[in-house]
Short mmCIF file of C-alpha atoms in Angstrom, two decimals:
data_model
loop_
_atom_site.label_atom_id
_atom_site.label_comp_id
_atom_site.label_asym_id
_atom_site.label_seq_id
_atom_site.Cartn_x
_atom_site.Cartn_y
_atom_site.Cartn_z
CA MET E 1 -278.87 96.72 -84.94
CA PRO E 2 -278.87 92.92 -85.20
CA ALA E 3 -275.67 91.01 -85.18
CA PRO E 4 -274.10 90.01 -88.63
CA SER E 5 -274.70 86.50 -89.88
CA SER E 6 -271.46 84.46 -89.95
CA ARG E 7 -270.85 81.60 -92.49
CA ARG E 8 -268.15 79.94 -94.34
CA ILE E 9 -268.23 80.04 -98.42
CA PRO E 10 -266.36 77.58 -100.53
CA LEU E 11 -264.95 79.75 -103.37
CA ALA E 12 -263.73 78.48 -106.93
CA THR E 13 -260.24 79.10 -105.88
CA GLY E 14 -260.31 76.06 -103.64
CA LEU E 15 -260.51 78.06 -100.22
CA ARG E 16 -263.41 78.48 -97.93
CA TYR E 17 -263.80 82.06 -96.94
CA HIS E 18 -265.28 83.35 -93.57
CA VAL E 19 -267.77 86.15 -94.34
CA LEU E 20 -269.82 88.68 -92.07
CA GLU E 21 -272.94 89.76 -93.68
CA TRP E 22 -275.54 92.51 -92.86
CA GLY E 23 -279.14 92.56 -94.58
CA ALA E 24 -278.69 88.79 -95.73
CA GLU E 25 -282.50 88.30 -95.13
CA ASP E 26 -283.65 91.88 -96.70
CA PRO E 27 -283.70 91.52 -100.55
CA ALA E 28 -284.58 95.04 -100.84
CA LEU E 29 -281.31 96.05 -99.98
CA ASP E 30 -279.87 95.67 -103.56
CA HIS E 31 -276.72 97.61 -103.29
CA THR E 32 -274.02 95.40 -101.87
CA VAL E 33 -271.01 97.02 -100.32
CA VAL E 34 -268.09 94.69 -99.57
CA LEU E 35 -265.76 95.63 -96.89
CA LEU E 36 -261.93 94.69 -97.28
CA HIS E 37 -259.63 94.55 -94.34
CA GLY E 38 -256.03 95.29 -94.24
CA PHE E 39 -252.76 93.42 -93.39
CA LEU E 40 -253.23 91.01 -90.24
CA ASP E 41 -256.45 92.38 -89.66
CA ILE E 42 -260.15 90.44 -89.64
CA ALA E 43 -263.53 91.08 -90.75
CA TRP E 44 -264.79 91.83 -87.25
CA SER E 45 -262.89 95.18 -87.31
CA TRP E 46 -265.63 96.53 -89.51
CA GLN E 47 -268.51 95.58 -87.10
CA ALA E 48 -268.56 99.13 -85.52
CA THR E 49 -268.51 100.96 -88.91
CA ALA E 50 -271.10 98.62 -90.58
CA GLU E 51 -273.66 99.11 -87.66
CA ALA E 52 -273.15 102.89 -87.15
CA GLY E 53 -274.50 103.58 -90.43
CA LEU E 54 -274.05 101.27 -93.51
CA ALA E 55 -275.97 98.24 -92.15
CA GLY E 56 -279.82 98.79 -92.92
CA GLN E 57 -279.03 101.27 -95.79
CA PHE E 58 -276.91 98.78 -97.68
CA HIS E 59 -276.24 95.06 -98.04
CA VAL E 60 -272.92 94.72 -96.27
CA VAL E 61 -270.36 91.92 -96.69
CA ALA E 62 -267.11 91.47 -94.71
CA PRO E 63 -264.83 88.61 -95.67
CA ASP E 64 -261.70 87.52 -93.81
CA LEU E 65 -258.99 87.52 -96.68
CA ARG E 66 -257.08 84.24 -97.09
CA GLY E 67 -254.78 83.40 -94.29
CA HIS E 68 -256.67 85.70 -91.99
CA GLY E 69 -259.14 85.13 -89.37
CA ASP E 70 -261.65 82.04 -89.84
CA SER E 71 -260.79 81.89 -93.71
CA ASP E 72 -258.57 79.01 -95.05
CA ARG E 73 -254.76 79.50 -95.05
CA VAL E 74 -253.10 78.42 -98.30
CA GLY E 75 -251.69 75.16 -96.92
CA ALA E 76 -248.16 73.47 -97.07
CA GLY E 77 -246.02 74.63 -99.74
CA GLY E 78 -248.38 77.74 -100.35
CA TYR E 79 -247.52 81.39 -100.29
CA TYR E 80 -249.68 84.62 -100.26
CA TYR E 81 -249.06 86.15 -103.68
CA PHE E 82 -251.14 89.38 -104.17
CA PRO E 83 -253.07 88.33 -107.15
CA ASP E 84 -254.47 85.47 -105.34
CA TYR E 85 -256.53 87.91 -103.14
CA LEU E 86 -257.98 89.33 -106.53
CA ALA E 87 -258.72 85.88 -107.62
CA ASP E 88 -260.74 85.13 -104.14
CA LEU E 89 -262.71 88.32 -104.54
CA HIS E 90 -263.38 87.67 -108.29
CA ALA E 91 -264.87 84.29 -106.84
CA LEU E 92 -266.70 85.48 -104.10
CA VAL E 93 -268.41 88.58 -105.87
CA PRO E 94 -270.94 86.47 -107.86
CA LEU E 95 -271.99 84.67 -104.82
CA VAL E 96 -272.43 87.63 -102.52
CA ALA E 97 -273.34 90.62 -104.90
CA ARG E 98 -276.59 91.98 -105.73
CA ARG E 99 -277.82 94.38 -108.35
CA ARG E 100 -275.20 97.23 -107.63
CA LEU E 101 -271.48 96.51 -106.10
CA SER E 102 -269.43 98.96 -104.29
CA LEU E 103 -265.97 98.19 -102.67
CA VAL E 104 -264.32 99.78 -99.58
CA GLY E 105 -260.84 98.68 -98.72
CA HIS E 106 -258.62 99.51 -95.96
CA SER E 107 -254.72 99.61 -96.38
CA MET E 108 -254.10 96.18 -98.21
CA GLY E 109 -257.63 95.65 -98.69
CA GLY E 110 -257.56 98.84 -100.49
CA SER E 111 -255.01 97.60 -102.95
CA VAL E 112 -257.21 94.43 -103.51
CA ALA E 113 -260.29 96.87 -104.23
CA SER E 114 -258.68 99.03 -106.49
CA TYR E 115 -256.95 96.41 -108.62
CA TYR E 116 -260.30 94.60 -109.01
CA ALA E 117 -262.09 97.87 -109.86
CA GLY E 118 -259.43 98.57 -112.44
CA THR E 119 -259.82 95.03 -113.78
CA TYR E 120 -263.36 95.08 -113.94
CA PRO E 121 -264.39 98.52 -114.18
CA ASP E 122 -268.09 97.94 -115.43
CA LYS E 123 -268.73 95.73 -112.19
CA VAL E 124 -267.85 98.59 -109.49
CA HIS E 125 -270.38 101.29 -108.64
CA ARG E 126 -268.28 103.28 -106.13
CA LEU E 127 -264.83 102.71 -104.68
CA ALA E 128 -263.69 104.04 -101.38
CA LEU E 129 -259.91 103.62 -100.39
CA LEU E 130 -258.97 104.01 -96.59
CA GLU E 131 -255.25 104.72 -96.90
CA GLY E 132 -255.48 102.20 -99.62
CA THR E 133 -253.25 103.80 -102.36
CA GLY E 134 -250.31 101.44 -101.20
CA PRO E 135 -247.09 101.83 -99.13
CA PRO E 136 -243.90 103.65 -100.26
CA GLU E 137 -242.61 102.20 -103.49
CA THR E 138 -240.09 99.41 -102.81
CA ALA E 139 -237.12 98.28 -105.28
CA PRO E 140 -237.85 96.13 -108.10
CA PRO E 141 -237.61 92.28 -107.18
CA GLY E 142 -233.87 91.04 -107.25
CA PRO E 143 -231.55 88.73 -105.42
CA ASP E 144 -231.37 90.56 -102.16
CA ARG E 145 -235.24 90.73 -101.86
CA ILE E 146 -235.82 86.96 -102.86
CA ARG E 147 -232.78 85.99 -100.36
CA ALA E 148 -234.58 87.92 -97.47
CA TRP E 149 -238.20 86.12 -98.46
CA LEU E 150 -236.52 82.81 -98.47
CA SER E 151 -234.79 83.39 -95.41
CA ALA E 152 -238.02 84.64 -93.42
CA CYS E 153 -239.96 81.76 -94.73
CA GLN E 154 -237.60 79.32 -93.39
CA LYS E 155 -237.67 80.99 -89.93
CA VAL E 156 -241.40 81.04 -89.75
CA ARG E 157 -241.74 77.34 -90.59
CA GLU E 158 -239.01 76.45 -87.90
CA ARG E 159 -239.70 78.47 -85.00
CA ALA E 160 -242.43 78.50 -82.37
CA HIS E 161 -244.83 81.21 -82.87
CA ARG E 162 -245.58 83.69 -79.89
CA GLY E 163 -248.53 82.56 -77.62
CA TYR E 164 -250.55 84.67 -75.09
CA GLY E 165 -251.97 83.39 -71.77
CA SER E 166 -255.09 85.11 -71.65
CA VAL E 167 -257.34 87.49 -74.01
CA GLU E 168 -256.27 90.28 -71.98
CA GLU E 169 -252.73 89.72 -73.16
CA ALA E 170 -253.62 89.46 -76.59
CA ALA E 171 -255.63 92.63 -76.34
CA ALA E 172 -252.57 94.50 -74.76
CA ARG E 173 -250.64 93.29 -77.78
CA LEU E 174 -253.26 94.98 -80.25
CA GLN E 175 -253.09 98.08 -78.11
CA ALA E 176 -249.38 98.13 -78.18
CA ASN E 177 -249.62 98.40 -81.97
CA ASP E 178 -252.28 100.81 -81.96
CA ALA E 179 -252.31 103.69 -79.31
CA LEU E 180 -255.77 104.87 -80.31
CA LEU E 181 -257.33 101.43 -79.97
CA ASP E 182 -260.25 101.41 -77.22
CA PRO E 183 -259.56 98.59 -74.54
CA GLU E 184 -263.10 97.20 -74.93
CA LEU E 185 -262.81 96.95 -78.71
CA ALA E 186 -259.27 95.60 -78.23
CA ARG E 187 -260.69 92.88 -76.01
CA ALA E 188 -263.46 92.07 -78.54
CA LEU E 189 -261.06 91.67 -81.37
CA ALA E 190 -258.60 89.62 -79.25
CA GLU E 191 -261.51 87.33 -78.52
CA ARG E 192 -262.52 87.06 -82.05
CA GLY E 193 -258.89 87.01 -83.66
CA THR E 194 -257.30 84.39 -81.50
CA ILE E 195 -257.48 80.46 -81.17
CA ARG E 196 -256.17 78.52 -78.44
CA GLY E 197 -253.58 75.95 -79.45
CA PRO E 198 -252.83 72.33 -78.15
CA ASP E 199 -250.32 74.07 -75.42
CA GLY E 200 -253.40 76.08 -74.09
CA ARG E 201 -251.82 79.48 -75.10
CA LEU E 202 -253.77 81.87 -77.54
CA ARG E 203 -252.41 82.89 -80.91
CA PHE E 204 -253.73 85.19 -83.43
CA LYS E 205 -255.53 83.47 -86.33
CA HIS E 206 -253.66 84.93 -89.21
CA ASP E 207 -250.95 82.67 -91.10
CA PRO E 208 -247.46 83.48 -89.74
CA LEU E 209 -246.28 83.58 -93.34
CA HIS E 210 -248.03 86.99 -93.60
CA ALA E 211 -245.33 88.38 -91.42
CA THR E 212 -242.60 87.58 -94.12
CA PRO E 213 -241.45 90.20 -96.62
CA GLY E 214 -243.08 88.98 -99.96
CA PRO E 215 -240.81 88.29 -102.90
CA PHE E 216 -242.48 91.28 -104.97
CA GLY E 217 -242.74 94.60 -103.30
CA PHE E 218 -245.18 97.54 -104.14
CA GLN E 219 -244.57 99.10 -107.52
CA LEU E 220 -246.24 102.40 -108.09
CA GLU E 221 -245.99 102.11 -111.81
CA VAL E 222 -247.80 98.84 -111.73
CA ALA E 223 -250.51 100.22 -109.33
CA GLU E 224 -251.26 103.23 -111.60
CA ARG E 225 -251.94 101.13 -114.35
CA PHE E 226 -254.93 99.84 -112.45
CA TRP E 227 -255.99 103.34 -111.06
CA ARG E 228 -255.89 104.66 -114.30
CA ALA E 229 -258.62 102.03 -115.70
CA ILE E 230 -260.98 102.76 -112.94
CA THR E 231 -264.31 104.70 -114.00
CA CYS E 232 -266.26 104.93 -110.89
CA PRO E 233 -266.27 107.70 -108.36
CA VAL E 234 -263.50 107.04 -105.67
CA LEU E 235 -263.31 108.29 -102.30
CA LEU E 236 -259.71 108.64 -100.80
CA VAL E 237 -259.83 108.81 -96.83
CA GLU E 238 -256.88 109.46 -94.66
CA GLY E 239 -256.47 109.38 -90.77
CA ALA E 240 -255.53 112.72 -89.38
CA GLU E 241 -253.27 111.05 -86.85
CA SER E 242 -251.95 108.28 -89.00
CA ALA E 243 -248.31 107.59 -89.07
CA PHE E 244 -248.94 105.91 -92.68
CA ARG E 245 -250.23 108.95 -94.23
CA HIS E 246 -248.42 110.05 -97.64
CA ALA E 247 -246.80 113.39 -97.71
CA ALA E 248 -249.14 115.91 -99.29
CA ALA E 249 -247.19 115.88 -102.56
CA GLU E 250 -246.99 111.99 -102.80
CA ALA E 251 -250.63 111.89 -101.69
CA ALA E 252 -251.93 114.14 -104.38
CA ARG E 253 -249.82 112.56 -107.17
CA ARG E 254 -251.44 109.27 -106.41
CA ALA E 255 -254.89 110.89 -106.25
CA ALA E 256 -254.29 112.52 -109.74
CA ARG E 257 -254.13 108.74 -111.15
CA PHE E 258 -257.77 108.38 -110.61
CA ALA E 259 -260.30 109.84 -113.08
CA HIS E 260 -262.90 110.72 -110.36
CA ALA E 261 -261.21 110.95 -106.99
CA GLN E 262 -262.06 113.10 -104.06
CA SER E 263 -259.80 113.17 -100.86
CA VAL E 264 -260.96 113.42 -97.22
CA THR E 265 -259.20 113.56 -93.99
CA LEU E 266 -260.84 112.10 -90.92
CA PRO E 267 -260.07 113.76 -87.57
CA GLY E 268 -259.39 111.96 -84.61
CA ALA E 269 -258.46 108.68 -86.68
CA GLY E 270 -255.00 106.83 -87.13
CA HIS E 271 -254.29 104.36 -89.87
CA MET E 272 -256.90 101.83 -88.32
CA MET E 273 -259.68 104.42 -88.87
CA GLN E 274 -262.65 101.85 -88.66
CA ARG E 275 -261.49 100.97 -85.23
CA HIS E 276 -260.82 104.78 -84.13
CA GLN E 277 -263.92 106.60 -85.55
CA PRO E 278 -266.49 104.19 -86.86
CA ALA E 279 -269.31 106.41 -86.25
CA ALA E 280 -267.71 109.26 -88.56
CA LEU E 281 -266.44 106.98 -91.07
CA ALA E 282 -269.84 105.31 -91.36
CA GLN E 283 -271.36 108.54 -92.10
CA LEU E 284 -268.87 109.55 -94.68
CA LEU E 285 -268.87 106.40 -96.52
CA ALA E 286 -272.75 106.24 -96.37
CA GLN E 287 -272.88 109.61 -98.06
CA PHE E 288 -270.55 108.77 -100.80
CA LEU E 289 -271.84 105.27 -101.43
CA ALA E 290 -275.38 106.72 -101.74
CA GLY E 291 -274.54 109.47 -103.89
#
């Protein structure tokens, strides 16, 4: 399978997005599948899944979301409010999508994908959410959360950020947070996901502001308004070994808010299922997307 093309695309939102693309030179692939990564992840996490069964059958596009990987950060004075991801996707879609558009979103990327599909139900052919129906609900915004957000942002701006002396150290950090991550893949992601600073140390490319608690937490009632508006078939995938799986009753409750949803559990996979079981996930997604 040929390596993906890699380019940076200027968006109407003012940012430049880094995008990986499989099938860019094949106009016969008229079904575009956009893969949206999760929190603190990068587009390269999708490579194994894309090349195990999606590329060649679909036109596949995987962007780095704003403030992640090689896409632009928001810059001084900015912050990462969730609707901004939707604005970026809305600007990206007409630049990359062909006759038919489907979305696959992992974790945070699943929320972006489902909110977009609910906002523009006529534009999305199929939607797959990989543990992408949101985290546990948080309390409504209030003084305590705003205080915690402001304090965390101040600390991020004032402190020196952790660096790594080698790719191996950075890869070990990834594995410490993901026990199922293959060492070879960990190294590849560390190479793609870090940049060397003026002090000679490697740092992950995501904006440190992402590590702060946002001013507005996840509100299930809000998410459900978008889910109910989705008209296309929806595939909900959970990792059998994931610590982030919802309890059965909660998972069923959230699934019931979609008009046309089916739920699947992927054996041998944790939360980062595209890293753990890329071939099995690719087969599952290809069957759903082509159905």
